[in-house]
Amino acid sequence: MLHFLLLSTLLLMAQADPFQLDALIQYVDSHQDEYVETLRDWVAVESDSSDVLKRAELEHMMDITAEKLRKMGGKVELVDIGDQELSDGTKIPLPKVVTAQFGSDSSKRTVCIYGHVDVQPAKKEDGWATDPYNLTEINGNLYGRGASDNKAPVLAWIHAVEAYQALNMELPVNVKYILEGMEETGSNGLDAMISQHNHTFFSDVDYIIISDCGWLSRKPALTYGTRGNCYFLAEVEGPKQDLHSGVFGGTVFEPMTDLIGILDTLIDSSGKILIPGINEAVAALTEEEMKLYEGIEFDLESYQRKIGVDRLMYSSKADLLAHRWRYPTVSIHGIEGAFSAPGTKTVIPAKVIAKFSIRQVPDMDPLLVEKQVSDHLNAEFAKRNSPNKLKVTMVIGAKPWVADLKDSLYEAGKRAVKTVLGADPDMIREGGTIPIARTFQDVTGKRIIMLPIGGFDDGLHSQNEKMSRYNYIEGTKLFVAYLHEVAQVWKVVI
C-alpha cells in the first residue's frame, strides 16, 4: 500500500511538470533493491566471450538483454554479425548484437548508448573471495564478474529509461541502444556491422554515449580520451625441432636468446621507447593540458600503495598522469613456445613467439608504427648475425580517440554530474583502449561522450571485481539527468 501511495505521488508530481528530476530520483531510490536483483540475475550468466564452450551462455545473455528491452516496449532486433573462425579452422556464429529504439520523434535529438554484456574469465580458485557469478554485497559493494564491466552501467542506462516510462514522463530525447557480446575479445564483427548500418540504424543518431569506463578517484569524472593499441608478434624460428642443450648447446643459435636480445632494444630502464620515430610522432604537451592534469584529484601515495610497488617512475601527479594517458608505452605480455611449466628442463625451443604491444596516442599512425617496429627489430636482429629467422606481425592496430573538451556534450555532462552528484567532474583520459569509440567516430561521424559511473577501485578484469551500490544507483540518476541535459544541446554538424 505504501509503495502504491508513493508511486501515485510521483506520478502526480511528474504530470505537473514535463521534467521533474526529484520525482525521477525518488523513483530510482525506491527501486534500488529491484535494480540490484536484476544485476544479480545478469551476473549469474557466465557470458565469457573468450571461452567458446560457454558460447551458449553468452547467447543466453544476449537474449536476456533483448527481452528486457522488449518488455519495456522498445523496438528490438537481434542483429546477425557473421561467424567467428576458430584456431582449427572451424566456424561458429558470433553472438548477435542487440539493438533497440525508444522514440522516433524527428523534433528531438537521438542518442545511442553503447555497451557490452560479455565478461572476462573468472574462477573462484583464481583468488576471488566470493563466487564470481553470484553477486555478493559486502559493505555496500556488489562483487561479481561483469558487475562494473559492463553489466551495471548497461542496466543503469536501461533503468534510466524505465524511470521516465514508469512516471509517464516523455523521454527528452529518442534513445537507441547497441549492446554487443564480444567486446572483451576485440568486438569481432562489430566494425562491419556499424558500417553496414551506418545509413539505417545510425542515420538519425546525433550523439553516441559510452559508459564502459570508470572514475580515476572517488571524485566523479568525464572521460575524453583513450589510447590506441598496436599488438605485435615477433617470431624467431631456429632448428627444425626442439634441441637438448647438453648435446647441442653452444653449437646452434638459440631462438630464445635472439628473441630476448631484440626485445631488450624496445625500451630502456627509464621507460623511454627506443624505436626510431615513435616518440617524435607524439603530439606536443600543451601548457593548458598540463594545467588540467595538475587540477585532477589523484593521490600518488595512494596509487603507489594500491598497485603495491616501492616507488613510481614519476614523482609528480601531472607527469604520471601524462605518461599514463597521453604518451605511448611498450608492454611485453608473454612468450609462446618457451618452457613455463614447474620444474627444470634444459630444452632449446625450435621456435618462440613474443607478444608485445605499444599503446597509441595522438598523433601516432598504426600503419607507420607497424613499419617502424618491423624495421627496428629486423635491423637489431641483423646485428646478431644469427642464422635463425625473424618474422614480425602486427595483429591489432587500434587508433587512439580524443574528444573536444569544449564540446557541448561535455558541458551537458558537467551539468548532470553537478546536479546529481554535487561536484564538478574531473576531466580524464583512459590509459587503456576502447577501439569502438574510434570506429564510431570514423564510420558514423557522430559526436561521442564517455560518461563513466564505475569506481576507481572496481578491479576490472581482476579478482573481486565490484560495483558499489552507491555508484550503481547514483549512476542511474546521473543517466536520468543526462538525458534531460543532452536534449538541450543543439545539433552541430562535425
CSV table of C-alpha atoms in Angstrom, one decimal:
chain,number,residue,atom,x,y,z
A,1,MET,CA,0.0,0.0,0.0
A,2,LEU,CA,2.8,2.4,0.9
A,3,HIS,CA,4.6,1.6,-2.4
A,4,PHE,CA,1.3,2.4,-4.3
A,5,LEU,CA,0.9,5.7,-2.5
A,6,LEU,CA,4.5,6.7,-3.2
A,7,LEU,CA,4.1,5.8,-6.9
A,8,SER,CA,0.8,7.8,-7.1
A,9,THR,CA,2.5,10.8,-5.6
A,10,LEU,CA,5.4,10.6,-8.0
A,11,LEU,CA,3.0,10.3,-10.9
A,12,LEU,CA,1.2,13.5,-9.9
A,13,MET,CA,4.5,15.3,-9.5
A,14,ALA,CA,5.6,14.2,-12.9
A,15,GLN,CA,2.4,15.2,-14.6
A,16,ALA,CA,2.6,18.7,-13.2
A,17,ASP,CA,6.0,19.3,-14.9
A,18,PRO,CA,7.4,17.6,-18.0
A,19,PHE,CA,10.7,17.2,-16.3
A,20,GLN,CA,10.7,16.6,-12.6
A,21,LEU,CA,14.2,15.3,-11.6
A,22,ASP,CA,13.2,15.0,-7.9
A,23,ALA,CA,10.4,12.6,-8.8
A,24,LEU,CA,12.7,10.5,-11.0
A,25,ILE,CA,15.3,10.4,-8.3
A,26,GLN,CA,12.8,9.2,-5.8
A,27,TYR,CA,11.6,6.6,-8.2
A,28,VAL,CA,15.2,5.3,-8.6
A,29,ASP,CA,15.8,5.3,-4.9
A,30,SER,CA,12.6,3.3,-4.2
A,31,HIS,CA,13.5,0.7,-6.8
A,32,GLN,CA,17.2,0.2,-6.0
A,33,ASP,CA,16.8,-3.2,-4.4
A,34,GLU,CA,15.0,-4.3,-7.6
A,35,TYR,CA,17.9,-3.0,-9.7
A,36,VAL,CA,20.4,-5.0,-7.5
A,37,GLU,CA,18.4,-8.2,-8.0
A,38,THR,CA,18.4,-7.6,-11.8
A,39,LEU,CA,22.1,-7.2,-11.7
A,40,ARG,CA,22.3,-10.4,-9.7
A,41,ASP,CA,20.4,-12.2,-12.4
A,42,TRP,CA,22.7,-10.8,-15.1
A,43,VAL,CA,26.0,-11.6,-13.2
A,44,ALA,CA,24.8,-15.2,-12.8
A,45,VAL,CA,25.1,-15.7,-16.5
A,46,GLU,CA,28.7,-16.7,-17.3
A,47,SER,CA,28.9,-14.7,-20.5
A,48,ASP,CA,32.6,-15.2,-21.0
A,49,SER,CA,33.3,-14.3,-24.7
A,50,SER,CA,36.8,-15.9,-24.6
A,51,ASP,CA,35.6,-19.4,-24.0
A,52,VAL,CA,33.8,-20.9,-27.0
A,53,LEU,CA,32.5,-23.7,-24.7
A,54,LYS,CA,30.4,-21.0,-22.9
A,55,ARG,CA,29.0,-19.6,-26.2
A,56,ALA,CA,25.5,-20.8,-25.3
A,57,GLU,CA,25.7,-18.8,-22.0
A,58,LEU,CA,26.8,-15.7,-24.0
A,59,GLU,CA,23.9,-16.2,-26.4
A,60,HIS,CA,21.5,-16.6,-23.5
A,61,MET,CA,22.8,-13.3,-22.1
A,62,MET,CA,22.1,-11.5,-25.4
A,63,ASP,CA,18.5,-13.0,-25.3
A,64,ILE,CA,18.0,-11.8,-21.7
A,65,THR,CA,19.2,-8.3,-22.7
A,66,ALA,CA,16.9,-8.2,-25.7
A,67,GLU,CA,13.9,-9.5,-23.7
A,68,LYS,CA,14.5,-6.8,-21.0
A,69,LEU,CA,14.3,-4.1,-23.7
A,70,ARG,CA,11.4,-5.7,-25.4
A,71,LYS,CA,9.3,-5.8,-22.2
A,72,MET,CA,9.9,-2.0,-22.0
A,73,GLY,CA,8.2,-1.6,-25.3
A,74,GLY,CA,11.4,-0.9,-27.3
A,75,LYS,CA,11.8,-1.7,-31.0
A,76,VAL,CA,14.3,-4.5,-30.6
A,77,GLU,CA,16.4,-6.5,-33.0
A,78,LEU,CA,19.0,-9.2,-32.7
A,79,VAL,CA,21.4,-8.5,-35.5
A,80,ASP,CA,23.4,-11.3,-37.1
A,81,ILE,CA,27.1,-10.2,-37.4
A,82,GLY,CA,28.5,-13.4,-39.0
A,83,ASP,CA,30.8,-16.1,-37.9
A,84,GLN,CA,33.9,-16.5,-35.8
A,85,GLU,CA,36.8,-18.6,-37.1
A,86,LEU,CA,38.4,-20.8,-34.5
A,87,SER,CA,42.1,-21.8,-34.4
A,88,ASP,CA,41.3,-25.2,-36.0
A,89,GLY,CA,39.6,-23.5,-38.9
A,90,THR,CA,36.1,-24.3,-37.9
A,91,LYS,CA,33.5,-21.5,-37.7
A,92,ILE,CA,30.8,-20.8,-35.1
A,93,PRO,CA,28.2,-18.0,-35.1
A,94,LEU,CA,29.1,-14.8,-33.3
A,95,PRO,CA,26.6,-13.7,-30.7
A,96,LYS,CA,24.0,-11.4,-32.2
A,97,VAL,CA,24.2,-7.7,-31.4
A,98,VAL,CA,21.1,-6.3,-29.6
A,99,THR,CA,19.7,-3.0,-30.9
A,100,ALA,CA,16.7,-1.2,-29.5
A,101,GLN,CA,14.9,2.1,-30.1
A,102,PHE,CA,12.7,4.1,-27.8
A,103,GLY,CA,11.0,7.0,-29.5
A,104,SER,CA,11.2,8.3,-33.1
A,105,ASP,CA,10.2,12.0,-32.7
A,106,SER,CA,12.0,13.9,-35.5
A,107,SER,CA,11.8,17.1,-33.5
A,108,LYS,CA,14.1,15.5,-30.8
A,109,ARG,CA,17.7,14.7,-30.6
A,110,THR,CA,18.6,11.0,-30.8
A,111,VAL,CA,21.2,9.5,-28.5
A,112,CYS,CA,22.7,6.0,-29.0
A,113,ILE,CA,24.0,4.2,-25.9
A,114,TYR,CA,26.8,1.6,-26.5
A,115,GLY,CA,27.6,-1.2,-24.0
A,116,HIS,CA,28.5,-4.8,-23.8
A,117,VAL,CA,27.3,-7.7,-21.7
A,118,ASP,CA,30.2,-10.2,-22.2
A,119,VAL,CA,32.8,-10.6,-19.4
A,120,GLN,CA,36.4,-11.7,-18.7
A,121,PRO,CA,37.0,-15.3,-17.4
A,122,ALA,CA,36.7,-15.8,-13.7
A,123,LYS,CA,37.1,-18.7,-11.3
A,124,LYS,CA,36.8,-18.8,-7.5
A,125,GLU,CA,40.3,-20.5,-7.3
A,126,ASP,CA,41.9,-17.5,-9.1
A,127,GLY,CA,41.7,-15.7,-5.8
A,128,TRP,CA,38.1,-14.5,-5.6
A,129,ALA,CA,36.8,-14.0,-2.0
A,130,THR,CA,33.3,-14.9,-3.3
A,131,ASP,CA,31.7,-16.8,-6.1
A,132,PRO,CA,32.3,-14.6,-9.1
A,133,TYR,CA,29.0,-15.5,-10.7
A,134,ASN,CA,26.9,-15.0,-7.5
A,135,LEU,CA,26.5,-11.2,-6.9
A,136,THR,CA,27.5,-10.7,-3.2
A,137,GLU,CA,27.0,-7.4,-1.4
A,138,ILE,CA,29.7,-6.6,1.3
A,139,ASN,CA,29.9,-3.2,2.9
A,140,GLY,CA,28.0,-1.6,0.1
A,141,ASN,CA,29.9,-3.2,-2.7
A,142,LEU,CA,28.4,-5.6,-5.2
A,143,TYR,CA,31.0,-8.2,-6.0
A,144,GLY,CA,30.7,-10.3,-9.2
A,145,ARG,CA,32.3,-10.8,-12.6
A,146,GLY,CA,31.0,-8.2,-15.0
A,147,ALA,CA,29.3,-6.1,-12.2
A,148,SER,CA,31.3,-3.0,-13.2
A,149,ASP,CA,32.5,-4.1,-16.7
A,150,ASN,CA,29.9,-3.6,-18.1
A,151,LYS,CA,26.6,-5.0,-16.8
A,152,ALA,CA,25.7,-2.5,-14.1
A,153,PRO,CA,26.4,0.5,-16.4
A,154,VAL,CA,24.2,-1.1,-19.2
A,155,LEU,CA,21.4,-1.8,-16.7
A,156,ALA,CA,21.7,1.8,-15.3
A,157,TRP,CA,21.0,3.1,-18.8
A,158,ILE,CA,18.1,0.8,-19.1
A,159,HIS,CA,16.7,1.7,-15.7
A,160,ALA,CA,17.1,5.4,-16.6
A,161,VAL,CA,14.6,5.0,-19.5
A,162,GLU,CA,12.4,2.8,-17.3
A,163,ALA,CA,12.1,5.5,-14.7
A,164,TYR,CA,10.7,8.0,-17.3
A,165,GLN,CA,8.3,5.4,-18.5
A,166,ALA,CA,7.1,4.4,-15.1
A,167,LEU,CA,6.2,8.1,-14.3
A,168,ASN,CA,4.6,8.6,-17.7
A,169,MET,CA,7.2,11.3,-18.4
A,170,GLU,CA,8.1,11.8,-22.0
A,171,LEU,CA,11.7,11.0,-22.9
A,172,PRO,CA,13.5,14.2,-23.6
A,173,VAL,CA,15.4,12.5,-26.4
A,174,ASN,CA,15.0,9.5,-28.6
A,175,VAL,CA,17.1,6.7,-27.2
A,176,LYS,CA,18.8,3.9,-29.1
A,177,TYR,CA,20.9,1.0,-27.7
A,178,ILE,CA,23.6,-1.0,-29.3
A,179,LEU,CA,24.8,-3.8,-27.0
A,180,GLU,CA,27.3,-6.4,-28.0
A,181,GLY,CA,28.7,-9.7,-26.7
A,182,MET,CA,32.3,-9.8,-27.9
A,183,GLU,CA,33.9,-6.6,-26.5
A,184,GLU,CA,36.3,-8.5,-24.2
A,185,THR,CA,37.8,-10.3,-27.2
A,186,GLY,CA,38.0,-7.5,-29.6
A,187,SER,CA,34.4,-6.8,-30.7
A,188,ASN,CA,34.6,-9.3,-33.5
A,189,GLY,CA,32.2,-8.4,-36.3
A,190,LEU,CA,31.0,-5.1,-34.8
A,191,ASP,CA,33.0,-2.8,-37.0
A,192,ALA,CA,31.5,-4.4,-40.1
A,193,MET,CA,28.0,-4.2,-38.5
A,194,ILE,CA,28.4,-0.5,-37.8
A,195,SER,CA,29.5,0.2,-41.4
A,196,GLN,CA,26.6,-1.9,-42.8
A,197,HIS,CA,24.0,0.0,-40.6
A,198,ASN,CA,25.6,3.5,-40.9
A,199,HIS,CA,22.8,4.7,-43.2
A,200,THR,CA,20.0,2.9,-41.4
A,201,PHE,CA,20.2,2.4,-37.7
A,202,PHE,CA,22.7,5.3,-37.2
A,203,SER,CA,21.3,7.6,-39.8
A,204,ASP,CA,19.2,9.6,-37.2
A,205,VAL,CA,21.6,9.3,-34.3
A,206,ASP,CA,23.0,12.7,-33.1
A,207,TYR,CA,25.3,11.6,-30.3
A,208,ILE,CA,26.8,8.3,-29.0
A,209,ILE,CA,27.3,7.7,-25.3
A,210,ILE,CA,29.8,5.1,-23.9
A,211,SER,CA,29.9,4.2,-20.3
A,212,ASP,CA,32.5,1.4,-20.5
A,213,CYS,CA,35.0,3.2,-18.3
A,214,GLY,CA,35.5,4.4,-14.7
A,215,TRP,CA,36.5,7.3,-12.4
A,216,LEU,CA,40.1,8.0,-11.6
A,217,SER,CA,39.4,8.6,-7.9
A,218,ARG,CA,36.4,9.0,-5.6
A,219,LYS,CA,35.5,12.1,-7.5
A,220,PRO,CA,33.2,11.8,-10.5
A,221,ALA,CA,34.7,12.1,-13.9
A,222,LEU,CA,34.1,12.5,-17.6
A,223,THR,CA,36.4,10.7,-20.0
A,224,TYR,CA,37.5,12.5,-23.1
A,225,GLY,CA,40.3,10.3,-24.4
A,226,THR,CA,41.7,6.7,-24.7
A,227,ARG,CA,44.9,5.3,-26.0
A,228,GLY,CA,45.0,3.0,-29.0
A,229,ASN,CA,47.0,-0.2,-29.3
A,230,CYS,CA,49.3,-1.8,-31.7
A,231,TYR,CA,49.8,-5.5,-30.8
A,232,PHE,CA,52.7,-7.4,-32.2
A,233,LEU,CA,54.0,-10.9,-32.6
A,234,ALA,CA,57.8,-11.4,-33.0
A,235,GLU,CA,58.6,-14.9,-34.0
A,236,VAL,CA,62.1,-16.4,-34.1
A,237,GLU,CA,62.5,-19.8,-35.7
A,238,GLY,CA,65.7,-21.8,-35.5
A,239,PRO,CA,66.3,-25.6,-35.6
A,240,LYS,CA,63.7,-27.9,-37.1
A,241,GLN,CA,62.9,-29.4,-33.7
A,242,ASP,CA,63.4,-28.7,-30.0
A,243,LEU,CA,67.0,-29.5,-29.0
A,244,HIS,CA,68.7,-30.5,-25.8
A,245,SER,CA,71.2,-28.0,-24.6
A,246,GLY,CA,73.6,-30.7,-23.2
A,247,VAL,CA,74.1,-32.1,-26.7
A,248,PHE,CA,73.6,-29.1,-28.9
A,249,GLY,CA,74.2,-26.1,-26.6
A,250,GLY,CA,76.8,-23.8,-28.0
A,251,THR,CA,76.6,-25.3,-31.5
A,252,VAL,CA,73.4,-23.5,-32.6
A,253,PHE,CA,72.0,-20.0,-32.2
A,254,GLU,CA,69.2,-20.3,-29.6
A,255,PRO,CA,65.9,-18.7,-30.8
A,256,MET,CA,65.1,-17.7,-27.2
A,257,THR,CA,68.4,-15.8,-26.8
A,258,ASP,CA,67.8,-14.0,-30.1
A,259,LEU,CA,64.3,-13.1,-29.1
A,260,ILE,CA,65.3,-11.8,-25.7
A,261,GLY,CA,68.1,-9.8,-27.3
A,262,ILE,CA,65.9,-7.9,-29.7
A,263,LEU,CA,63.1,-7.4,-27.1
A,264,ASP,CA,65.7,-5.6,-24.9
A,265,THR,CA,66.1,-3.0,-27.6
A,266,LEU,CA,62.5,-1.8,-27.4
A,267,ILE,CA,62.7,0.3,-24.2
A,268,ASP,CA,65.4,1.5,-21.8
A,269,SER,CA,65.4,1.3,-18.0
A,270,SER,CA,63.9,4.8,-17.7
A,271,GLY,CA,60.8,3.8,-19.8
A,272,LYS,CA,61.9,5.6,-23.0
A,273,ILE,CA,60.9,3.8,-26.1
A,274,LEU,CA,64.0,3.2,-28.3
A,275,ILE,CA,62.2,2.6,-31.6
A,276,PRO,CA,63.2,5.4,-34.0
A,277,GLY,CA,60.3,7.7,-34.9
A,278,ILE,CA,57.9,6.6,-32.2
A,279,ASN,CA,58.5,9.4,-29.7
A,280,GLU,CA,58.8,12.0,-32.4
A,281,ALA,CA,55.2,11.3,-33.6
A,282,VAL,CA,53.6,12.1,-30.2
A,283,ALA,CA,51.5,15.3,-30.1
A,284,ALA,CA,53.2,18.0,-28.1
A,285,LEU,CA,52.0,18.5,-24.5
A,286,THR,CA,50.5,21.9,-24.2
A,287,GLU,CA,50.6,24.2,-21.1
A,288,GLU,CA,46.8,24.1,-21.0
A,289,GLU,CA,46.8,20.3,-20.9
A,290,MET,CA,49.4,20.2,-18.2
A,291,LYS,CA,47.3,22.5,-16.0
A,292,LEU,CA,44.4,20.2,-16.5
A,293,TYR,CA,46.4,17.3,-15.1
A,294,GLU,CA,47.5,19.4,-12.2
A,295,GLY,CA,43.9,20.1,-11.1
A,296,ILE,CA,42.8,16.5,-11.2
A,297,GLU,CA,42.1,14.7,-7.9
A,298,PHE,CA,44.7,11.9,-7.7
A,299,ASP,CA,46.9,10.9,-4.9
A,300,LEU,CA,50.3,9.5,-5.8
A,301,GLU,CA,50.9,7.7,-2.4
A,302,SER,CA,47.5,6.0,-2.5
A,303,TYR,CA,48.1,4.9,-6.1
A,304,GLN,CA,51.5,3.5,-5.1
A,305,ARG,CA,50.0,1.6,-2.2
A,306,LYS,CA,47.2,0.3,-4.4
A,307,ILE,CA,49.5,-1.2,-7.0
A,308,GLY,CA,51.9,-2.4,-4.4
A,309,VAL,CA,55.3,-1.0,-5.6
A,310,ASP,CA,58.1,0.6,-3.6
A,311,ARG,CA,58.4,3.6,-5.9
A,312,LEU,CA,56.8,5.1,-9.0
A,313,MET,CA,58.7,6.1,-12.2
A,314,TYR,CA,57.4,9.7,-12.0
A,315,SER,CA,57.3,11.9,-8.9
A,316,SER,CA,54.7,14.4,-9.8
A,317,LYS,CA,51.0,13.8,-10.4
A,318,ALA,CA,50.9,15.6,-13.7
A,319,ASP,CA,53.9,13.7,-15.1
A,320,LEU,CA,52.4,10.3,-14.0
A,321,LEU,CA,49.0,11.1,-15.5
A,322,ALA,CA,50.6,12.3,-18.7
A,323,HIS,CA,52.6,9.1,-19.1
A,324,ARG,CA,49.5,7.0,-18.2
A,325,TRP,CA,47.2,8.8,-20.7
A,326,ARG,CA,49.0,10.7,-23.5
A,327,TYR,CA,52.4,9.1,-24.0
A,328,PRO,CA,53.0,5.7,-25.7
A,329,THR,CA,54.2,2.7,-23.7
A,330,VAL,CA,55.7,-0.7,-24.5
A,331,SER,CA,54.4,-3.8,-22.7
A,332,ILE,CA,55.7,-7.3,-23.2
A,333,HIS,CA,52.9,-9.8,-22.5
A,334,GLY,CA,54.4,-13.2,-22.9
A,335,ILE,CA,56.5,-15.7,-24.9
A,336,GLU,CA,54.8,-18.6,-26.6
A,337,GLY,CA,56.8,-21.7,-27.0
A,338,ALA,CA,59.1,-21.1,-24.0
A,339,PHE,CA,59.2,-23.6,-21.2
A,340,SER,CA,57.0,-22.3,-18.4
A,341,ALA,CA,55.8,-25.4,-16.5
A,342,PRO,CA,57.0,-26.1,-13.0
A,343,GLY,CA,60.4,-27.9,-12.5
A,344,THR,CA,63.5,-27.7,-14.6
A,345,LYS,CA,64.1,-28.6,-18.3
A,346,THR,CA,67.1,-27.9,-20.5
A,347,VAL,CA,65.2,-27.7,-23.7
A,348,ILE,CA,66.1,-25.3,-26.5
A,349,PRO,CA,62.8,-24.5,-28.2
A,350,ALA,CA,62.8,-24.5,-32.0
A,351,LYS,CA,60.5,-21.6,-32.3
A,352,VAL,CA,59.4,-18.9,-29.9
A,353,ILE,CA,56.9,-16.0,-30.3
A,354,ALA,CA,57.0,-12.9,-28.2
A,355,LYS,CA,53.7,-10.9,-27.7
A,356,PHE,CA,54.1,-7.2,-27.0
A,357,SER,CA,52.1,-4.1,-27.6
A,358,ILE,CA,52.6,-0.3,-27.9
A,359,ARG,CA,49.8,2.0,-26.7
A,360,GLN,CA,49.0,4.6,-29.4
A,361,VAL,CA,48.5,8.3,-28.7
A,362,PRO,CA,47.9,11.3,-30.9
A,363,ASP,CA,49.4,11.8,-33.5
A,364,MET,CA,50.7,8.2,-34.0
A,365,ASP,CA,49.6,6.2,-37.0
A,366,PRO,CA,49.3,2.4,-36.5
A,367,LEU,CA,50.4,1.7,-40.1
A,368,LEU,CA,53.5,3.8,-39.7
A,369,VAL,CA,54.2,2.3,-36.2
A,370,GLU,CA,54.0,-1.2,-37.8
A,371,LYS,CA,56.7,-0.3,-40.2
A,372,GLN,CA,58.8,1.4,-37.6
A,373,VAL,CA,58.7,-1.6,-35.3
A,374,SER,CA,59.3,-4.1,-38.0
A,375,ASP,CA,62.3,-2.1,-39.4
A,376,HIS,CA,63.8,-1.6,-35.9
A,377,LEU,CA,63.5,-5.3,-34.9
A,378,ASN,CA,64.9,-6.5,-38.2
A,379,ALA,CA,67.8,-4.1,-38.0
A,380,GLU,CA,68.6,-5.2,-34.5
A,381,PHE,CA,68.2,-8.9,-35.4
A,382,ALA,CA,70.6,-8.4,-38.4
A,383,LYS,CA,73.3,-7.1,-35.9
A,384,ARG,CA,73.2,-10.5,-34.2
A,385,ASN,CA,74.4,-12.3,-37.3
A,386,SER,CA,72.1,-15.2,-36.5
A,387,PRO,CA,71.1,-17.9,-39.0
A,388,ASN,CA,67.6,-18.0,-37.3
A,389,LYS,CA,64.6,-16.4,-39.0
A,390,LEU,CA,62.6,-13.4,-37.6
A,391,LYS,CA,59.1,-12.7,-38.5
A,392,VAL,CA,57.3,-9.6,-37.2
A,393,THR,CA,53.5,-9.3,-37.4
A,394,MET,CA,51.1,-6.6,-36.2
A,395,VAL,CA,47.8,-8.3,-35.3
A,396,ILE,CA,45.9,-5.3,-33.8
A,397,GLY,CA,46.1,-1.7,-35.0
A,398,ALA,CA,43.7,0.3,-32.9
A,399,LYS,CA,43.8,4.1,-33.1
A,400,PRO,CA,43.5,6.5,-30.1
A,401,TRP,CA,40.4,8.6,-29.5
A,402,VAL,CA,40.2,12.1,-28.1
A,403,ALA,CA,37.2,14.3,-27.8
A,404,ASP,CA,37.0,18.1,-27.7
A,405,LEU,CA,36.7,19.2,-24.1
A,406,LYS,CA,34.7,22.2,-25.1
A,407,ASP,CA,32.1,20.1,-26.9
A,408,SER,CA,28.6,20.9,-25.6
A,409,LEU,CA,28.1,17.1,-24.9
A,410,TYR,CA,30.7,17.5,-22.2
A,411,GLU,CA,29.1,20.7,-20.9
A,412,ALA,CA,25.9,18.8,-20.6
A,413,GLY,CA,27.8,16.1,-18.7
A,414,LYS,CA,29.2,18.5,-16.3
A,415,ARG,CA,25.8,19.9,-15.5
A,416,ALA,CA,24.3,16.5,-14.9
A,417,VAL,CA,27.2,15.4,-12.7
A,418,LYS,CA,27.0,18.7,-10.7
A,419,THR,CA,23.2,18.3,-10.3
A,420,VAL,CA,23.1,14.7,-9.2
A,421,LEU,CA,26.5,14.2,-7.5
A,422,GLY,CA,27.1,17.7,-6.2
A,423,ALA,CA,30.6,18.0,-7.7
A,424,ASP,CA,32.4,19.3,-10.8
A,425,PRO,CA,33.8,16.3,-12.6
A,426,ASP,CA,37.4,15.7,-13.3
A,427,MET,CA,38.2,15.5,-17.0
A,428,ILE,CA,40.2,12.4,-17.5
A,429,ARG,CA,41.6,10.0,-20.1
A,430,GLU,CA,41.9,6.3,-20.1
A,431,GLY,CA,45.3,4.6,-20.3
A,432,GLY,CA,43.7,1.6,-22.0
A,433,THR,CA,42.0,1.1,-25.3
A,434,ILE,CA,38.3,1.3,-26.2
A,435,PRO,CA,38.6,0.8,-30.0
A,436,ILE,CA,34.8,1.1,-30.6
A,437,ALA,CA,35.0,4.8,-29.8
A,438,ARG,CA,37.3,5.5,-32.8
A,439,THR,CA,35.2,3.2,-35.0
A,440,PHE,CA,32.0,5.1,-34.2
A,441,GLN,CA,33.8,8.4,-34.9
A,442,ASP,CA,35.4,7.4,-38.1
A,443,VAL,CA,32.4,5.4,-39.6
A,444,THR,CA,29.4,7.4,-38.4
A,445,GLY,CA,30.9,10.8,-38.0
A,446,LYS,CA,28.8,11.3,-34.8
A,447,ARG,CA,30.0,13.1,-31.7
A,448,ILE,CA,30.8,10.9,-28.7
A,449,ILE,CA,31.0,11.3,-25.0
A,450,MET,CA,32.3,8.8,-22.4
A,451,LEU,CA,30.2,9.0,-19.3
A,452,PRO,CA,31.5,6.7,-16.6
A,453,ILE,CA,29.9,5.5,-13.4
A,454,GLY,CA,32.4,2.8,-12.4
A,455,GLY,CA,34.6,3.3,-9.3
A,456,PHE,CA,38.4,3.7,-9.4
A,457,ASP,CA,38.8,0.6,-7.3
A,458,ASP,CA,36.3,-1.7,-9.1
A,459,GLY,CA,39.0,-4.2,-10.2
A,460,LEU,CA,38.0,-4.6,-13.8
A,461,HIS,CA,39.4,-7.8,-15.3
A,462,SER,CA,40.8,-8.7,-11.8
A,463,GLN,CA,39.7,-10.9,-8.9
A,464,ASN,CA,36.9,-9.5,-6.8
A,465,GLU,CA,35.5,-7.1,-9.4
A,466,LYS,CA,32.8,-5.0,-7.9
A,467,MET,CA,30.4,-2.1,-8.5
A,468,SER,CA,29.4,-0.2,-5.4
A,469,ARG,CA,25.7,0.2,-4.7
A,470,TYR,CA,26.3,3.9,-4.5
A,471,ASN,CA,27.8,4.2,-8.0
A,472,TYR,CA,25.2,1.9,-9.5
A,473,ILE,CA,22.2,3.8,-8.1
A,474,GLU,CA,23.6,7.3,-8.3
A,475,GLY,CA,24.9,6.5,-11.7
A,476,THR,CA,21.3,5.6,-12.8
A,477,LYS,CA,20.2,9.0,-11.5
A,478,LEU,CA,23.1,10.6,-13.4
A,479,PHE,CA,21.9,9.0,-16.7
A,480,VAL,CA,18.4,10.2,-16.0
A,481,ALA,CA,19.6,13.7,-15.6
A,482,TYR,CA,21.9,13.5,-18.6
A,483,LEU,CA,19.1,12.5,-21.0
A,484,HIS,CA,17.5,15.8,-20.0
A,485,GLU,CA,20.7,17.9,-20.3
A,486,VAL,CA,21.7,16.4,-23.6
A,487,ALA,CA,18.3,17.3,-25.0
A,488,GLN,CA,19.3,21.0,-24.6
A,489,VAL,CA,22.3,20.6,-26.9
A,490,TRP,CA,21.7,21.9,-30.4
A,491,LYS,CA,22.8,19.6,-33.2
A,492,VAL,CA,26.1,20.6,-34.6
A,493,VAL,CA,27.4,19.1,-37.8
A,494,ILE,CA,31.0,17.9,-37.5
